[in-house]
Short mmCIF file of N, CA and C in Angstrom, two decimals:
data_model
loop_
_atom_site.label_atom_id
_atom_site.label_comp_id
_atom_site.label_asym_id
_atom_site.label_seq_id
_atom_site.Cartn_x
_atom_site.Cartn_y
_atom_site.Cartn_z
N MET D 17 -28.89 45.80 -11.86
CA MET D 17 -28.40 44.93 -12.88
C MET D 17 -27.72 43.74 -12.21
N LYS D 18 -28.12 42.55 -12.54
CA LYS D 18 -27.57 41.35 -12.00
C LYS D 18 -26.39 40.84 -12.88
N THR D 19 -25.35 40.50 -12.18
CA THR D 19 -24.24 39.90 -12.95
C THR D 19 -24.23 38.40 -12.70
N SER D 20 -24.02 37.66 -13.69
CA SER D 20 -24.03 36.24 -13.61
C SER D 20 -22.60 35.77 -13.27
N ARG D 21 -22.48 35.08 -12.19
CA ARG D 21 -21.18 34.55 -11.77
C ARG D 21 -21.14 33.04 -11.99
N SER D 22 -20.13 32.60 -12.66
CA SER D 22 -20.02 31.17 -12.85
C SER D 22 -19.28 30.55 -11.64
N SER D 23 -19.65 29.36 -11.32
CA SER D 23 -19.07 28.70 -10.21
C SER D 23 -17.61 28.29 -10.50
N ARG D 24 -16.74 28.36 -9.53
CA ARG D 24 -15.39 27.90 -9.68
C ARG D 24 -15.28 26.41 -9.97
N PHE D 25 -16.25 25.71 -9.42
CA PHE D 25 -16.28 24.26 -9.59
C PHE D 25 -17.27 23.88 -10.70
N THR D 26 -16.81 23.80 -11.87
CA THR D 26 -17.65 23.34 -12.98
C THR D 26 -17.92 21.88 -12.81
N PRO D 27 -18.82 21.29 -13.51
CA PRO D 27 -19.12 19.86 -13.41
C PRO D 27 -17.89 19.03 -13.70
N ARG D 28 -17.09 19.42 -14.66
CA ARG D 28 -15.87 18.68 -14.95
C ARG D 28 -14.88 18.70 -13.79
N ARG D 29 -14.70 19.85 -13.16
CA ARG D 29 -13.79 19.95 -12.01
C ARG D 29 -14.37 19.13 -10.83
N ARG D 30 -15.64 19.12 -10.64
CA ARG D 30 -16.22 18.32 -9.55
C ARG D 30 -15.97 16.84 -9.78
N ILE D 31 -16.08 16.36 -11.04
CA ILE D 31 -15.83 15.00 -11.32
C ILE D 31 -14.37 14.63 -11.06
N VAL D 32 -13.45 15.49 -11.52
CA VAL D 32 -12.04 15.27 -11.31
C VAL D 32 -11.71 15.26 -9.83
N LEU D 33 -12.26 16.19 -9.09
CA LEU D 33 -12.03 16.22 -7.65
C LEU D 33 -12.58 14.99 -6.95
N GLY D 34 -13.77 14.53 -7.41
CA GLY D 34 -14.32 13.27 -6.87
C GLY D 34 -13.50 12.07 -7.17
N VAL D 35 -12.96 11.98 -8.37
CA VAL D 35 -12.06 10.83 -8.71
C VAL D 35 -10.82 10.86 -7.85
N PHE D 36 -10.19 12.01 -7.69
CA PHE D 36 -8.98 12.11 -6.88
C PHE D 36 -9.31 11.76 -5.41
N ALA D 37 -10.42 12.22 -4.91
CA ALA D 37 -10.77 11.93 -3.54
C ALA D 37 -11.02 10.44 -3.35
N ALA D 38 -11.67 9.80 -4.33
CA ALA D 38 -11.92 8.34 -4.28
C ALA D 38 -10.61 7.57 -4.32
N LEU D 39 -9.68 8.01 -5.20
CA LEU D 39 -8.39 7.33 -5.21
C LEU D 39 -7.61 7.48 -3.93
N LEU D 40 -7.66 8.67 -3.32
CA LEU D 40 -7.00 8.88 -2.06
C LEU D 40 -7.59 8.00 -0.96
N LEU D 41 -8.91 7.89 -0.93
CA LEU D 41 -9.60 7.02 0.05
C LEU D 41 -9.20 5.55 -0.21
N LEU D 42 -9.13 5.13 -1.47
CA LEU D 42 -8.74 3.76 -1.80
C LEU D 42 -7.35 3.43 -1.32
N VAL D 43 -6.40 4.34 -1.59
CA VAL D 43 -5.02 4.10 -1.12
C VAL D 43 -4.94 4.07 0.40
N GLY D 44 -5.69 4.95 1.05
CA GLY D 44 -5.71 4.94 2.53
C GLY D 44 -6.27 3.60 3.08
N TRP D 45 -7.36 3.15 2.42
CA TRP D 45 -7.97 1.88 2.88
C TRP D 45 -7.03 0.72 2.63
N LEU D 46 -6.32 0.68 1.46
CA LEU D 46 -5.38 -0.39 1.21
C LEU D 46 -4.23 -0.36 2.23
N HIS D 47 -3.71 0.80 2.57
CA HIS D 47 -2.65 0.86 3.55
C HIS D 47 -3.16 0.38 4.95
N PHE D 48 -4.39 0.80 5.29
CA PHE D 48 -4.96 0.47 6.54
C PHE D 48 -5.12 -1.06 6.70
N THR D 49 -5.53 -1.72 5.56
CA THR D 49 -5.77 -3.14 5.63
C THR D 49 -4.51 -3.98 5.36
N GLY D 50 -3.34 -3.35 5.17
CA GLY D 50 -2.08 -4.05 5.08
C GLY D 50 -1.69 -4.50 3.71
N ALA D 51 -2.15 -3.85 2.65
CA ALA D 51 -1.76 -4.28 1.31
C ALA D 51 -0.27 -4.16 1.13
N ALA D 52 0.36 -5.19 0.55
CA ALA D 52 1.79 -5.20 0.38
C ALA D 52 2.29 -4.10 -0.58
N GLY D 53 1.46 -3.71 -1.53
CA GLY D 53 1.88 -2.70 -2.48
C GLY D 53 2.01 -1.31 -1.90
N THR D 54 1.51 -1.08 -0.72
CA THR D 54 1.57 0.25 -0.10
C THR D 54 2.64 0.30 1.02
N ARG D 55 3.46 -0.75 1.16
CA ARG D 55 4.40 -0.82 2.24
C ARG D 55 5.85 -0.54 1.85
N GLY D 56 6.05 0.02 0.64
CA GLY D 56 7.37 0.45 0.24
C GLY D 56 8.27 -0.71 -0.25
N MET D 57 7.69 -1.82 -0.67
CA MET D 57 8.44 -2.93 -1.17
C MET D 57 8.86 -2.72 -2.64
N PRO D 58 10.12 -2.97 -3.00
CA PRO D 58 10.52 -2.84 -4.40
C PRO D 58 9.81 -3.87 -5.27
N LEU D 59 9.62 -3.48 -6.54
CA LEU D 59 8.93 -4.38 -7.50
C LEU D 59 9.69 -5.69 -7.68
N LYS D 60 11.02 -5.65 -7.67
CA LYS D 60 11.77 -6.89 -7.91
C LYS D 60 11.59 -7.91 -6.78
N GLU D 61 11.10 -7.51 -5.64
CA GLU D 61 10.86 -8.46 -4.54
C GLU D 61 9.42 -8.99 -4.51
N MET D 62 8.60 -8.62 -5.48
CA MET D 62 7.22 -9.06 -5.48
C MET D 62 7.00 -10.29 -6.32
N ASP D 63 7.89 -11.25 -6.26
CA ASP D 63 7.78 -12.49 -7.00
C ASP D 63 6.95 -13.49 -6.15
N TRP D 64 5.63 -13.38 -6.26
CA TRP D 64 4.75 -14.21 -5.36
C TRP D 64 4.68 -15.64 -5.83
N ASN D 65 4.87 -15.95 -7.13
CA ASN D 65 4.74 -17.31 -7.56
C ASN D 65 6.08 -18.06 -7.65
N GLY D 66 7.21 -17.38 -7.36
CA GLY D 66 8.47 -18.03 -7.30
C GLY D 66 9.13 -18.39 -8.65
N ASP D 67 8.70 -17.71 -9.78
CA ASP D 67 9.29 -18.03 -11.04
C ASP D 67 10.51 -17.20 -11.37
N GLY D 68 10.95 -16.38 -10.45
CA GLY D 68 12.15 -15.55 -10.69
C GLY D 68 11.92 -14.22 -11.34
N LYS D 69 10.72 -13.96 -11.77
CA LYS D 69 10.38 -12.73 -12.44
C LYS D 69 9.22 -12.02 -11.69
N ALA D 70 9.30 -10.74 -11.55
CA ALA D 70 8.21 -10.00 -10.96
C ALA D 70 7.68 -9.02 -12.00
N GLY D 71 6.49 -9.28 -12.48
CA GLY D 71 5.92 -8.42 -13.55
C GLY D 71 4.74 -7.64 -13.09
N MET D 72 4.01 -7.09 -14.06
CA MET D 72 2.86 -6.25 -13.79
C MET D 72 1.77 -7.03 -13.04
N GLU D 73 1.54 -8.32 -13.36
CA GLU D 73 0.52 -9.08 -12.71
C GLU D 73 0.82 -9.21 -11.21
N GLU D 74 2.07 -9.47 -10.89
CA GLU D 74 2.42 -9.62 -9.46
C GLU D 74 2.40 -8.27 -8.76
N TRP D 75 2.67 -7.17 -9.43
CA TRP D 75 2.57 -5.86 -8.82
C TRP D 75 1.08 -5.59 -8.50
N LEU D 76 0.16 -5.92 -9.40
CA LEU D 76 -1.26 -5.72 -9.18
C LEU D 76 -1.68 -6.61 -8.01
N GLN D 77 -1.18 -7.85 -7.92
CA GLN D 77 -1.53 -8.72 -6.83
C GLN D 77 -1.07 -8.14 -5.48
N SER D 78 0.07 -7.44 -5.49
CA SER D 78 0.54 -6.85 -4.23
C SER D 78 -0.41 -5.73 -3.75
N ILE D 79 -1.24 -5.24 -4.60
CA ILE D 79 -2.19 -4.20 -4.21
C ILE D 79 -3.50 -4.79 -3.69
N TYR D 80 -4.04 -5.80 -4.43
CA TYR D 80 -5.33 -6.29 -4.07
C TYR D 80 -5.36 -7.68 -3.40
N ALA D 81 -4.30 -8.49 -3.52
CA ALA D 81 -4.40 -9.86 -3.08
C ALA D 81 -3.40 -10.26 -2.03
N VAL D 82 -2.36 -9.49 -1.78
CA VAL D 82 -1.29 -9.82 -0.81
C VAL D 82 -1.27 -8.80 0.30
N VAL D 83 -1.25 -9.33 1.53
CA VAL D 83 -1.15 -8.45 2.70
C VAL D 83 0.15 -8.73 3.44
N VAL D 84 0.59 -7.79 4.19
CA VAL D 84 1.79 -7.97 5.00
C VAL D 84 1.49 -7.74 6.46
N HIS D 85 1.97 -8.65 7.29
CA HIS D 85 1.83 -8.51 8.74
C HIS D 85 3.20 -8.30 9.31
N LYS D 86 3.41 -7.21 9.99
CA LYS D 86 4.72 -6.85 10.56
C LYS D 86 4.74 -7.19 12.04
N THR D 87 5.82 -7.83 12.50
CA THR D 87 5.98 -8.15 13.94
C THR D 87 7.35 -7.70 14.34
N VAL D 88 7.50 -7.31 15.62
CA VAL D 88 8.74 -6.90 16.21
C VAL D 88 8.98 -7.72 17.46
N ASP D 89 10.10 -8.34 17.53
CA ASP D 89 10.49 -9.16 18.71
C ASP D 89 11.89 -8.71 19.10
N GLY D 90 11.99 -7.72 20.00
CA GLY D 90 13.31 -7.17 20.32
C GLY D 90 13.92 -6.46 19.19
N PRO D 91 15.16 -6.83 18.78
CA PRO D 91 15.77 -6.18 17.61
C PRO D 91 15.38 -6.80 16.29
N ARG D 92 14.62 -7.87 16.33
CA ARG D 92 14.19 -8.58 15.11
C ARG D 92 12.83 -8.09 14.60
N GLU D 93 12.81 -7.67 13.36
CA GLU D 93 11.62 -7.21 12.70
C GLU D 93 11.30 -8.13 11.55
N CYS D 94 10.10 -8.70 11.56
CA CYS D 94 9.69 -9.67 10.50
C CYS D 94 8.46 -9.14 9.75
N SER D 95 8.47 -9.40 8.44
CA SER D 95 7.29 -9.09 7.61
C SER D 95 6.82 -10.42 7.00
N THR D 96 5.59 -10.77 7.31
CA THR D 96 5.00 -11.99 6.80
C THR D 96 4.06 -11.65 5.65
N TYR D 97 4.33 -12.12 4.47
CA TYR D 97 3.49 -11.83 3.30
C TYR D 97 2.55 -13.03 3.15
N ALA D 98 1.24 -12.73 2.99
CA ALA D 98 0.25 -13.78 2.90
C ALA D 98 -0.85 -13.36 1.90
N TRP D 99 -1.55 -14.38 1.40
CA TRP D 99 -2.65 -14.12 0.49
C TRP D 99 -3.83 -13.57 1.34
N ARG D 100 -4.52 -12.58 0.80
CA ARG D 100 -5.64 -11.94 1.51
C ARG D 100 -6.82 -12.94 1.65
N ARG D 101 -7.07 -13.76 0.66
CA ARG D 101 -8.28 -14.61 0.63
C ARG D 101 -8.27 -15.68 1.73
N ASP D 102 -7.11 -16.32 2.01
CA ASP D 102 -7.09 -17.37 3.04
C ASP D 102 -6.00 -17.22 4.03
N ASP D 103 -5.26 -16.14 3.99
CA ASP D 103 -4.20 -15.86 4.98
C ASP D 103 -3.09 -16.90 4.97
N SER D 104 -2.90 -17.63 3.85
CA SER D 104 -1.79 -18.58 3.75
C SER D 104 -0.51 -17.82 3.45
N THR D 105 0.57 -18.18 4.08
CA THR D 105 1.82 -17.50 4.04
C THR D 105 2.49 -17.71 2.72
N ILE D 106 3.01 -16.64 2.11
CA ILE D 106 3.78 -16.73 0.85
C ILE D 106 5.27 -16.80 1.25
N ARG D 107 5.72 -15.87 2.10
CA ARG D 107 7.07 -15.86 2.58
C ARG D 107 7.21 -14.98 3.82
N VAL D 108 8.31 -15.14 4.54
CA VAL D 108 8.59 -14.32 5.75
C VAL D 108 9.97 -13.70 5.53
N ASP D 109 10.08 -12.40 5.66
CA ASP D 109 11.38 -11.71 5.60
C ASP D 109 11.65 -11.12 6.97
N CYS D 110 12.83 -11.48 7.49
CA CYS D 110 13.21 -10.94 8.85
C CYS D 110 14.53 -10.22 8.75
N ARG D 111 14.72 -9.24 9.56
CA ARG D 111 15.99 -8.55 9.67
C ARG D 111 16.18 -8.07 11.08
N THR D 112 17.44 -7.86 11.43
CA THR D 112 17.82 -7.45 12.75
C THR D 112 18.14 -5.95 12.65
N VAL D 113 17.48 -5.15 13.50
CA VAL D 113 17.67 -3.71 13.51
C VAL D 113 18.47 -3.37 14.78
N VAL D 114 19.61 -2.72 14.59
CA VAL D 114 20.44 -2.31 15.71
C VAL D 114 20.06 -0.87 16.04
N LYS D 115 19.59 -0.66 17.24
CA LYS D 115 19.18 0.64 17.66
C LYS D 115 20.32 1.27 18.51
N PRO D 116 20.42 2.59 18.43
CA PRO D 116 21.48 3.24 19.20
C PRO D 116 21.28 3.04 20.69
N ALA D 117 22.35 2.88 21.39
CA ALA D 117 22.28 2.70 22.83
C ALA D 117 21.81 3.95 23.53
N THR D 118 20.98 3.76 24.52
CA THR D 118 20.49 4.90 25.28
C THR D 118 21.36 5.09 26.50
N PRO D 119 21.72 6.29 26.81
CA PRO D 119 22.58 6.52 27.99
C PRO D 119 21.78 6.21 29.29
N ASP D 120 22.49 5.55 30.21
CA ASP D 120 21.86 5.24 31.53
C ASP D 120 21.82 6.50 32.39
N LYS D 121 20.76 6.65 33.13
CA LYS D 121 20.62 7.85 33.95
C LYS D 121 20.91 7.48 35.40
#
């Protein structure tokens, strides 16, 4: 007598798994290409057009249209925000990071 076993992965589960895998790949690709939205920037700082307000449109731009280039020069760390299409600079944020002193040997 044969017993019929249903698969654990029904077509619906396969579709959901595929969607999640595609979203994970998309977020990984965005982070790899330097999207500003994946770099931990708060929403209130995403005012790309300089009108004093950061809304949903600018948040979406931080994902697909704005990239960030990070540079380190000694204790100074700078983030240059630029448009993805032509690499024109939107703004540059710099800060000085004080690192703990290392003991001399």
